[in-house]
Tab-separated table of C-alpha atoms in Angstrom:
chain	number	residue	atom	x	y	z
G	1	MET	CA	44.136	-0.385	-48.448
G	2	ARG	CA	40.285	1.074	-47.443
G	3	THR	CA	39.362	-2.085	-46.195
G	4	LEU	CA	42.677	-2.106	-44.333
G	5	LYS	CA	41.841	1.182	-42.750
G	6	LEU	CA	38.569	0.338	-41.982
G	7	VAL	CA	39.523	-2.785	-39.860
G	8	LEU	CA	42.405	-0.866	-37.916
G	9	ALA	CA	39.459	1.933	-37.099
G	10	ILE	CA	36.943	-1.046	-35.912
G	11	VAL	CA	40.168	-2.705	-33.855
G	12	ILE	CA	40.879	0.880	-32.171
G	13	LEU	CA	37.558	1.593	-31.576
G	14	PHE	CA	37.286	-1.438	-29.820
G	15	CYS	CA	40.082	-1.102	-27.758
G	16	PHE	CA	39.161	2.418	-26.641
G	17	SER	CA	35.517	1.258	-25.685
G	18	CYS	CA	37.091	-1.635	-23.626
G	19	LYS	CA	39.571	0.640	-22.095
G	20	GLU	CA	36.724	3.321	-21.039
G	21	LYS	CA	34.611	0.539	-19.683
G	22	GLN	CA	37.243	-1.008	-17.493
G	23	ASN	CA	38.251	2.634	-16.363
G	24	THR	CA	34.366	3.012	-15.331
G	25	ILE	CA	34.321	-0.341	-13.675
G	26	SER	CA	37.569	0.571	-11.871
G	27	ASN	CA	36.141	3.810	-10.522
G	28	GLN	CA	32.987	2.284	-9.450
G	29	SER	CA	34.953	-0.271	-7.680
G	30	LYS	CA	36.758	2.473	-5.580
G	31	ILE	CA	33.335	3.518	-4.074
G	32	PRO	CA	33.000	2.158	-0.629
G	33	VAL	CA	30.012	0.094	-0.367
G	34	LEU	CA	28.607	1.374	3.188
G	35	GLU	CA	25.785	1.708	5.753
G	36	THR	CA	24.361	5.025	5.218
G	37	SER	CA	25.519	6.634	8.224
G	38	LYS	CA	27.861	9.252	10.221
G	39	GLU	CA	30.737	7.025	8.771
G	40	SER	CA	29.497	6.974	5.159
G	41	SER	CA	28.775	10.563	5.046
G	42	LEU	CA	32.316	11.567	5.977
G	43	ALA	CA	33.713	9.251	3.297
G	44	ALA	CA	31.750	12.017	0.958
G	45	VAL	CA	30.740	9.284	-1.657
G	46	TRP	CA	29.489	5.827	-0.793
G	47	ILE	CA	27.089	2.972	-2.381
G	48	ASP	CA	24.573	2.480	0.105
G	49	SER	CA	24.971	-1.110	1.358
G	50	GLU	CA	21.121	-2.090	1.791
G	51	THR	CA	19.798	-0.451	-1.822
G	52	GLY	CA	23.053	-0.419	-4.312
G	53	HIS	CA	22.429	3.510	-4.921
G	54	LYS	CA	25.490	5.629	-5.205
G	55	ILE	CA	25.087	8.714	-2.973
G	56	GLU	CA	27.283	11.698	-2.511
G	57	LYS	CA	27.491	14.762	0.329
G	58	LEU	CA	26.689	17.404	-2.123
G	59	ILE	CA	27.946	20.407	-0.111
G	60	ASP	CA	31.795	20.598	0.991
G	61	ARG	CA	31.763	23.365	3.620
G	62	LYS	CA	31.790	23.214	7.546
G	63	GLY	CA	28.574	24.102	9.548
G	64	ASN	CA	24.920	23.128	8.894
G	65	ASN	CA	23.766	23.205	5.293
G	66	SER	CA	20.153	23.048	4.356
G	67	SER	CA	18.276	22.541	1.149
G	68	PHE	CA	14.836	24.188	0.555
G	69	TYR	CA	11.635	23.059	1.619
G	70	PHE	CA	10.079	20.456	-0.822
G	71	HIS	CA	7.987	22.594	-2.976
G	72	ASN	CA	10.282	25.593	-3.277
G	73	ASN	CA	12.412	25.368	-6.480
G	74	PRO	CA	16.099	25.905	-5.424
G	75	PHE	CA	17.488	25.283	-9.359
G	76	LEU	CA	18.452	27.758	-11.952
G	77	PRO	CA	20.276	27.613	-14.979
G	78	THR	CA	24.265	28.658	-14.631
G	79	LYS	CA	24.673	31.995	-16.279
G	80	ASN	CA	26.298	30.762	-19.297
G	81	LYS	CA	23.207	28.039	-19.611
G	82	LYS	CA	25.460	25.087	-19.787
G	83	GLY	CA	24.743	23.683	-16.184
G	84	TRP	CA	22.461	24.160	-13.408
G	85	LEU	CA	22.672	25.882	-10.354
G	86	MET	CA	21.151	25.093	-6.460
G	87	VAL	CA	20.380	27.624	-4.113
G	88	PHE	CA	20.758	26.535	-0.430
G	89	TYR	CA	21.144	27.856	3.247
G	90	GLY	CA	24.625	27.550	5.181
G	91	SER	CA	25.237	28.486	8.748
G	92	THR	CA	28.084	31.419	9.210
G	93	PRO	CA	29.365	33.298	12.159
G	94	ASN	CA	26.914	36.116	10.503
G	95	GLY	CA	23.787	33.860	10.828
G	96	SER	CA	22.163	31.650	8.102
G	97	GLN	CA	23.438	32.963	4.351
G	98	LEU	CA	22.006	31.916	1.029
G	99	PHE	CA	24.617	30.070	-1.112
G	100	THR	CA	24.933	28.379	-4.484
G	101	ILE	CA	26.361	25.404	-5.827
G	102	ASP	CA	27.315	24.531	-9.360
G	103	LEU	CA	25.686	20.653	-9.704
G	104	LYS	CA	28.581	19.926	-12.337
G	105	THR	CA	31.573	21.478	-10.814
G	106	LYS	CA	30.665	21.786	-7.279
G	107	ASN	CA	31.783	25.119	-7.059
G	108	ILE	CA	30.101	27.044	-4.224
G	109	VAL	CA	29.602	30.862	-3.821
G	110	GLN	CA	28.151	32.653	-0.998
G	111	ILE	CA	25.665	35.230	-2.288
G	112	THR	CA	24.233	37.017	0.620
G	113	ASN	CA	26.489	38.781	3.508
G	114	LYS	CA	24.590	40.891	5.292
G	115	PHE	CA	24.020	39.952	9.445
G	116	GLY	CA	21.084	37.891	10.414
G	117	ASN	CA	19.180	34.774	9.583
G	118	LYS	CA	17.347	34.580	6.264
G	119	SER	CA	13.858	33.325	5.480
G	120	GLY	CA	11.804	32.688	2.269
G	121	GLU	CA	13.557	30.178	0.042
G	122	ILE	CA	12.746	31.701	-3.152
G	123	VAL	CA	14.418	31.906	-6.214
G	124	GLY	CA	13.381	33.810	-9.217
G	125	ASP	CA	15.185	32.405	-12.454
G	126	LYS	CA	13.922	34.943	-14.952
G	127	THR	CA	15.446	38.044	-12.737
G	128	ARG	CA	18.424	35.596	-11.418
G	129	LYS	CA	17.365	36.760	-8.003
G	130	VAL	CA	16.647	35.382	-4.683
G	131	TYR	CA	14.113	37.075	-2.195
G	132	TYR	CA	13.892	36.508	1.219
G	133	ARG	CA	12.944	38.449	4.768
G	134	MET	CA	15.193	39.572	7.471
G	135	ASN	CA	13.843	40.717	10.690
G	136	ASP	CA	10.810	43.021	9.314
G	137	SER	CA	12.158	43.735	5.949
G	138	ILE	CA	12.149	41.865	2.717
G	139	PHE	CA	15.267	41.610	0.147
G	140	ALA	CA	16.287	40.484	-3.170
G	141	THR	CA	20.059	39.502	-4.030
G	142	HIS	CA	21.422	39.052	-7.584
G	143	ILE	CA	22.646	35.350	-7.839
G	144	ASP	CA	25.568	36.768	-10.198
G	145	THR	CA	26.548	40.262	-8.865
G	146	HIS	CA	25.623	39.569	-5.511
G	147	LYS	CA	23.769	43.265	-5.646
G	148	THR	CA	21.209	43.569	-2.834
G	149	THR	CA	17.820	45.681	-3.298
G	150	PHE	CA	15.520	46.563	-0.213
G	151	ILE	CA	11.716	45.650	-1.429
G	152	PHE	CA	9.581	46.253	1.755
G	153	LYS	CA	9.377	46.813	5.316
G	154	PHE	CA	6.487	45.659	7.505
G	155	PRO	CA	5.021	48.051	9.524
G	156	THR	CA	5.645	47.550	13.359
G	157	ASP	CA	2.293	46.795	14.248
G	158	LYS	CA	2.315	43.814	11.533
G	159	MET	CA	3.981	40.514	11.679
G	160	GLY	CA	4.722	39.367	8.144
G	161	SER	CA	5.899	36.773	5.875
G	162	ILE	CA	6.666	35.720	2.429
G	163	THR	CA	7.089	32.481	0.857
G	164	THR	CA	6.358	32.520	-2.948
G	165	LEU	CA	7.082	34.367	-6.173
G	166	ASN	CA	4.475	34.313	-9.181
G	167	ALA	CA	5.137	33.465	-12.535
G	168	ASP	CA	6.202	36.587	-14.308
G	169	GLU	CA	8.181	37.250	-10.863
G	170	THR	CA	6.306	40.686	-10.265
G	171	MET	CA	4.574	39.594	-7.235
G	172	LEU	CA	5.403	38.289	-3.571
G	173	GLY	CA	2.907	36.289	-1.684
G	174	GLY	CA	2.813	35.884	2.129
G	175	VAL	CA	0.552	36.642	4.883
G	176	ILE	CA	0.268	38.722	7.753
G	177	SER	CA	-0.260	37.199	11.305
G	178	SER	CA	-1.338	38.664	14.894
G	179	LYS	CA	1.286	39.197	17.350
G	180	GLU	CA	-1.003	37.008	19.560
G	181	GLU	CA	0.065	33.815	17.157
G	182	GLN	CA	3.712	35.161	17.595
G	183	GLU	CA	3.473	34.974	21.117
G	184	ILE	CA	2.203	31.552	21.201
G	185	MET	CA	5.019	30.469	19.124
G	186	LYS	CA	7.680	31.691	21.741
G	187	LYS	CA	6.227	30.218	24.470
G	188	TYR	CA	5.841	27.002	22.764
G	189	PRO	CA	8.688	26.510	20.101
G	190	GLU	CA	8.059	23.031	19.395
G	191	LYS	CA	5.618	22.067	16.731
G	192	LYS	CA	3.908	19.396	19.073
G	193	ASP	CA	3.115	22.094	21.534
G	194	PHE	CA	2.053	25.219	19.241
G	195	PHE	CA	0.352	23.238	16.166
G	196	ASP	CA	-2.940	22.748	18.108
G	197	ARG	CA	-2.966	25.826	20.187
G	198	ILE	CA	-2.513	27.939	17.149
G	199	TYR	CA	-5.422	26.098	15.197
G	200	ASP	CA	-7.745	26.333	18.261
G	201	ALA	CA	-7.138	30.027	18.742
G	202	LYS	CA	-8.717	30.950	15.507
G	203	LEU	CA	-6.449	34.189	15.359
G	204	GLU	CA	-6.987	36.508	12.110
G	205	ARG	CA	-4.457	36.025	9.545
G	206	THR	CA	-4.369	37.909	6.159
G	207	LEU	CA	-3.042	36.597	2.648
G	208	ILE	CA	-0.844	39.245	0.834
G	209	THR	CA	1.058	40.368	-2.217
G	210	ILE	CA	3.902	42.844	-2.683
G	211	ASP	CA	4.814	44.043	-5.666
G	212	VAL	CA	8.516	43.815	-6.356
G	213	ALA	CA	9.085	46.658	-8.449
G	214	ASN	CA	7.236	49.186	-5.894
G	215	GLY	CA	7.077	47.538	-2.665
G	216	SER	CA	3.546	48.089	-2.728
G	217	LEU	CA	1.439	45.600	-0.084
G	218	LYS	CA	-1.901	44.276	-1.072
G	219	GLU	CA	-4.293	42.652	1.401
G	220	LEU	CA	-6.295	40.023	-0.586
G	221	PHE	CA	-8.727	38.958	2.365
G	222	SER	CA	-8.453	38.022	5.952
G	223	GLU	CA	-9.927	35.059	8.032
G	224	LYS	CA	-9.739	33.881	11.622
G	225	ALA	CA	-7.640	30.986	10.181
G	226	TRP	CA	-4.547	29.832	10.084
G	227	LEU	CA	-3.956	30.712	6.294
G	228	ASN	CA	-0.404	29.178	5.328
G	229	HIS	CA	1.966	27.185	2.670
G	230	GLU	CA	1.396	30.345	-0.237
G	231	GLN	CA	2.306	29.099	-3.385
G	232	PHE	CA	2.049	30.792	-6.548
G	233	SER	CA	1.326	28.711	-9.861
G	234	PRO	CA	4.587	28.071	-11.809
G	235	THR	CA	2.771	28.979	-15.128
G	236	ASP	CA	-0.451	31.669	-14.177
G	237	PRO	CA	0.741	34.568	-12.371
G	238	LYS	CA	-2.878	35.210	-11.023
G	239	LEU	CA	-3.423	31.868	-9.471
G	240	LEU	CA	-2.091	31.512	-5.537
G	241	MET	CA	-2.580	28.354	-3.850
G	242	TYR	CA	-3.066	28.334	-0.099
G	243	CYS	CA	-3.981	26.035	2.958
G	244	HIS	CA	-6.050	26.146	6.252
G	245	GLU	CA	-3.657	24.948	8.379
G	246	GLY	CA	-4.124	22.975	11.624
G	247	PRO	CA	-4.927	19.390	12.284
G	248	TRP	CA	-5.439	17.980	8.691
G	249	HIS	CA	-8.516	15.691	9.740
G	250	LYS	CA	-10.385	18.906	10.934
G	251	VAL	CA	-9.660	21.176	8.044
G	252	ASP	CA	-10.857	21.213	4.223
G	253	ARG	CA	-7.025	22.449	3.513
G	254	ILE	CA	-6.302	23.217	-0.061
G	255	TRP	CA	-7.439	26.303	-1.715
G	256	ASN	CA	-6.677	28.650	-4.804
G	257	VAL	CA	-7.700	32.247	-5.052
G	258	ASN	CA	-7.414	34.747	-8.258
G	259	ILE	CA	-5.359	37.469	-6.587
G	260	ASP	CA	-7.209	39.834	-8.900
G	261	THR	CA	-10.750	38.841	-8.748
G	262	LYS	CA	-10.481	37.228	-5.229
G	263	ASN	CA	-12.277	34.399	-6.121
G	264	LYS	CA	-11.456	31.192	-4.199
G	265	GLU	CA	-11.901	27.492	-5.233
G	266	ILE	CA	-11.514	24.403	-2.988
G	267	ILE	CA	-9.238	21.925	-4.173
G	268	HIS	CA	-10.078	18.619	-2.336
G	269	LYS	CA	-13.079	18.440	0.032
G	270	ARG	CA	-13.113	15.804	2.700
G	271	THR	CA	-15.694	12.856	2.072
G	272	VAL	CA	-15.547	10.785	5.405
G	273	GLU	CA	-14.597	11.511	9.184
G	274	ARG	CA	-10.727	11.850	9.638
G	275	GLU	CA	-9.938	12.075	5.916
G	276	ILE	CA	-6.858	14.080	5.216
G	277	ALA	CA	-5.091	15.931	2.732
G	278	GLY	CA	-1.994	18.088	2.736
G	279	HIS	CA	1.797	18.703	1.848
G	280	GLU	CA	0.016	20.224	-1.627
G	281	PHE	CA	2.266	21.070	-4.640
G	282	PHE	CA	1.989	22.232	-8.145
G	283	SER	CA	3.368	20.268	-11.239
G	284	PRO	CA	6.008	22.119	-12.814
G	285	ASP	CA	3.518	22.655	-15.764
G	286	GLY	CA	0.878	24.132	-13.333
G	287	LYS	CA	-1.658	21.961	-14.487
G	288	THR	CA	-2.343	19.436	-11.215
G	289	ILE	CA	-2.218	20.273	-7.670
G	290	TRP	CA	-0.648	17.189	-5.906
G	291	PHE	CA	-1.132	16.149	-2.364
G	292	ASP	CA	-1.093	13.393	0.096
G	293	LEU	CA	-4.199	11.906	0.885
G	294	GLN	CA	-5.483	9.129	3.445
G	295	ILE	CA	-8.905	8.225	3.552
G	296	PRO	CA	-9.371	8.130	6.590
G	297	ARG	CA	-6.158	9.238	8.407
G	298	GLY	CA	-3.538	6.725	9.139
G	299	GLU	CA	-5.158	3.872	7.370
G	300	THR	CA	-5.646	4.213	3.597
G	301	PHE	CA	-2.732	6.166	1.645
G	302	TYR	CA	-2.581	7.855	-1.944
G	303	LEU	CA	-0.596	10.331	-3.818
G	304	ALA	CA	-3.475	12.236	-5.406
G	305	GLY	CA	-3.510	15.049	-8.293
G	306	LYS	CA	-6.244	17.179	-8.919
G	307	ASN	CA	-6.496	18.523	-12.668
G	308	LEU	CA	-7.194	22.556	-12.676
G	309	LYS	CA	-8.773	22.461	-16.203
G	310	ASN	CA	-11.404	19.372	-15.990
G	311	GLY	CA	-11.431	18.999	-12.106
G	312	ALA	CA	-10.568	15.142	-12.360
G	313	GLU	CA	-8.723	13.848	-9.315
G	314	LYS	CA	-6.071	10.970	-10.061
G	315	ARG	CA	-5.120	8.839	-6.822
G	316	TYR	CA	-2.455	6.469	-6.849
G	317	ALA	CA	-2.378	4.072	-3.945
G	318	LEU	CA	0.559	3.262	-1.555
G	319	GLN	CA	1.640	0.735	1.095
G	320	ARG	CA	2.155	2.128	4.750
G	321	ASP	CA	5.853	1.833	4.439
G	322	GLU	CA	5.945	3.681	1.195
G	323	TRP	CA	4.109	6.838	2.839
G	324	SER	CA	6.176	9.971	2.575
G	325	ILE	CA	6.351	13.218	4.691
G	326	HIS	CA	6.747	14.668	1.341
G	327	TYR	CA	6.646	13.825	-2.147
G	328	ASN	CA	7.945	15.633	-5.458
G	329	ILE	CA	7.569	15.183	-9.033
G	330	ALA	CA	10.262	14.935	-11.743
G	331	PRO	CA	10.648	17.433	-14.356
G	332	ASN	CA	9.289	14.888	-17.011
G	333	LEU	CA	6.096	14.609	-14.809
G	334	LYS	CA	6.534	10.718	-15.283
G	335	SER	CA	8.044	9.754	-11.576
G	336	PHE	CA	7.910	10.852	-7.931
G	337	ALA	CA	10.001	10.943	-5.047
G	338	GLY	CA	9.330	10.354	-1.349
G	339	ASP	CA	11.171	10.864	1.829
G	340	GLY	CA	9.855	8.213	3.801
G	341	GLY	CA	8.749	8.717	7.470
G	342	ASN	CA	9.486	6.993	10.918
G	343	ASP	CA	7.189	4.994	13.164
G	344	GLY	CA	6.042	8.442	15.206
G	345	GLN	CA	4.384	9.637	11.987
G	346	VAL	CA	0.843	9.640	11.173
G	347	ALA	CA	1.457	6.140	8.760
G	348	HIS	CA	3.135	4.492	11.854
G	349	ALA	CA	4.916	2.739	9.495
G	350	LYS	CA	7.210	-0.150	10.857
G	351	ASP	CA	9.667	-0.017	7.997
G	352	GLY	CA	9.477	3.425	6.467
G	353	ARG	CA	12.383	5.153	6.802
G	354	TRP	CA	13.761	5.123	3.068
G	355	ILE	CA	14.120	7.846	0.303
G	356	TYR	CA	11.705	6.585	-2.353
G	357	HIS	CA	11.454	6.579	-6.169
G	358	PHE	CA	7.850	5.947	-7.309
G	359	ILE	CA	6.717	5.121	-10.608
G	360	PRO	CA	2.918	5.023	-11.374
G	361	LYS	CA	1.576	1.542	-12.441
G	362	GLY	CA	-2.223	1.754	-13.384
G	363	ASP	CA	-3.887	3.062	-10.088
G	364	LYS	CA	-0.700	2.262	-7.791
G	365	MET	CA	2.880	3.244	-7.121
G	366	VAL	CA	5.981	1.007	-7.913
G	367	SER	CA	8.375	1.894	-5.211
G	368	THR	CA	12.184	1.586	-5.325
G	369	LYS	CA	14.196	2.267	-2.156
G	370	LEU	CA	17.101	4.341	-2.869
G	371	VAL	CA	18.930	5.660	0.648
G	372	ASN	CA	18.462	3.803	4.048
G	373	MET	CA	17.267	6.484	6.319
G	374	LYS	CA	17.461	4.698	9.848
G	375	ASN	CA	20.394	6.810	10.700
G	376	HIS	CA	18.569	9.759	10.236
G	377	ASN	CA	16.708	11.635	13.146
G	378	TYR	CA	13.157	12.778	11.387
G	379	LYS	CA	13.215	15.540	13.669
G	380	LEU	CA	14.258	17.244	10.368
G	381	GLU	CA	12.504	16.570	7.427
G	382	PRO	CA	14.317	15.286	4.277
G	383	ASN	CA	12.164	17.368	1.797
G	384	VAL	CA	13.168	15.813	-1.534
G	385	HIS	CA	13.705	17.544	-4.739
G	386	PHE	CA	14.812	16.002	-8.278
G	387	SER	CA	17.646	17.346	-9.663
G	388	PRO	CA	17.117	19.557	-13.107
G	389	ASP	CA	18.298	16.666	-15.467
G	390	GLY	CA	16.096	14.225	-13.385
G	391	LYS	CA	18.628	11.887	-12.462
G	392	LEU	CA	19.124	12.695	-8.794
G	393	ILE	CA	16.995	13.142	-5.835
G	394	ILE	CA	18.475	15.545	-3.445
G	395	PHE	CA	17.533	15.772	0.243
G	396	ARG	CA	18.978	16.944	3.672
G	397	ALA	CA	19.853	14.603	6.423
G	398	ASN	CA	21.777	14.668	9.952
G	399	PHE	CA	23.751	11.514	9.706
G	400	GLU	CA	26.636	13.618	11.124
G	401	GLY	CA	24.186	15.326	13.565
G	402	ASN	CA	23.732	18.532	12.070
G	403	SER	CA	21.931	19.136	8.621
G	404	GLN	CA	23.877	18.483	5.428
G	405	ILE	CA	22.745	17.989	1.741
G	406	TYR	CA	23.141	14.719	0.032
G	407	ALA	CA	22.079	13.446	-3.494
G	408	VAL	CA	21.367	9.984	-4.505
G	409	GLU	CA	21.369	8.637	-8.154
G	410	ILE	CA	18.075	6.992	-9.197
G	411	ASP	CA	19.778	4.585	-11.594
G	412	LYS	CA	21.324	1.788	-9.652
G	413	VAL	CA	24.973	1.386	-9.751
G	414	LYS	CA	26.278	-1.365	-12.188
G	415	GLN	CA	29.426	-3.243	-10.792
């Protein structure tokens, strides 16, 4: 009798497994295989006909929807800790507002409502608050309760901004810039027109912190240089990374400063003419700063990482077509993503318009093409992020003519 029951159990289990496999195959077969374009975006879910990877239009709401800049973390656990939220910007009649999407249920919630455009892209996962600037003031809104708190107002004679929150979520980091700089921006709104002009003007900028609890501003130091891209370490609350912005082949760009001691450290010093290093970002464990390295500019390409403890620099070589405007690192620190680039970018790649997944092998990167981006206008930078579980790469694109947010599965669909 016992043997008979065991045989029946095995048969039932086998039949159930077959049914589940058939359902999976059936569900996958319903996903259209399309060229990634406006038509596929309107289909919401599709398999890229060039790569075989499944892509989903992540946000189902009208208007423009924009994911965060590549080094600004948009994720935090759901309130019940059973899933993940992603914070993003969405256009509304009241200006750009901040929203969350539950990555599992796809439920979208608007978390800010006050009239006016927001800027900052700063999420505090410990305090469960999002920090942003509106006009001359800094606010924080609680992601669950939507309660908004005023933090700081810049004086009328100072142009200030914030871009980062430190590891213990007590300090915001940013800069104060000159009104002359703002006038250049207004007169020449296109990056190609203002970029060299601001660098050549050598106007003073001041690196600052703002205490979240009491709203006090602290000036760290000033330079007649374009201080930019401030990023606090994800693990060391006193360590602030910043850059000297400008034509990359003219600047030693990447620096760290201790906000208590004011001690500064250069992260990568150029060694040959026209060498460049930039689009820097911390690894999640805070041990490494990664950056795009070209020796010289537009000729030899690497993704390089500086170990902050021992000073060692690791370089992974990339082919010209694999070069990406931005790179990012997986939560498990074992692989990378890149958002490609068109032939007008620094690499002048002939076939570089792809979302890439990279796995280091020796001193090189082995790449996999995930999304064909030939129907995307790279004036909007895709800014890739790994999902918290490491299974998706999330990016923004304008296949429909405006900004929308997409997710591509790293593992290829099996059909």
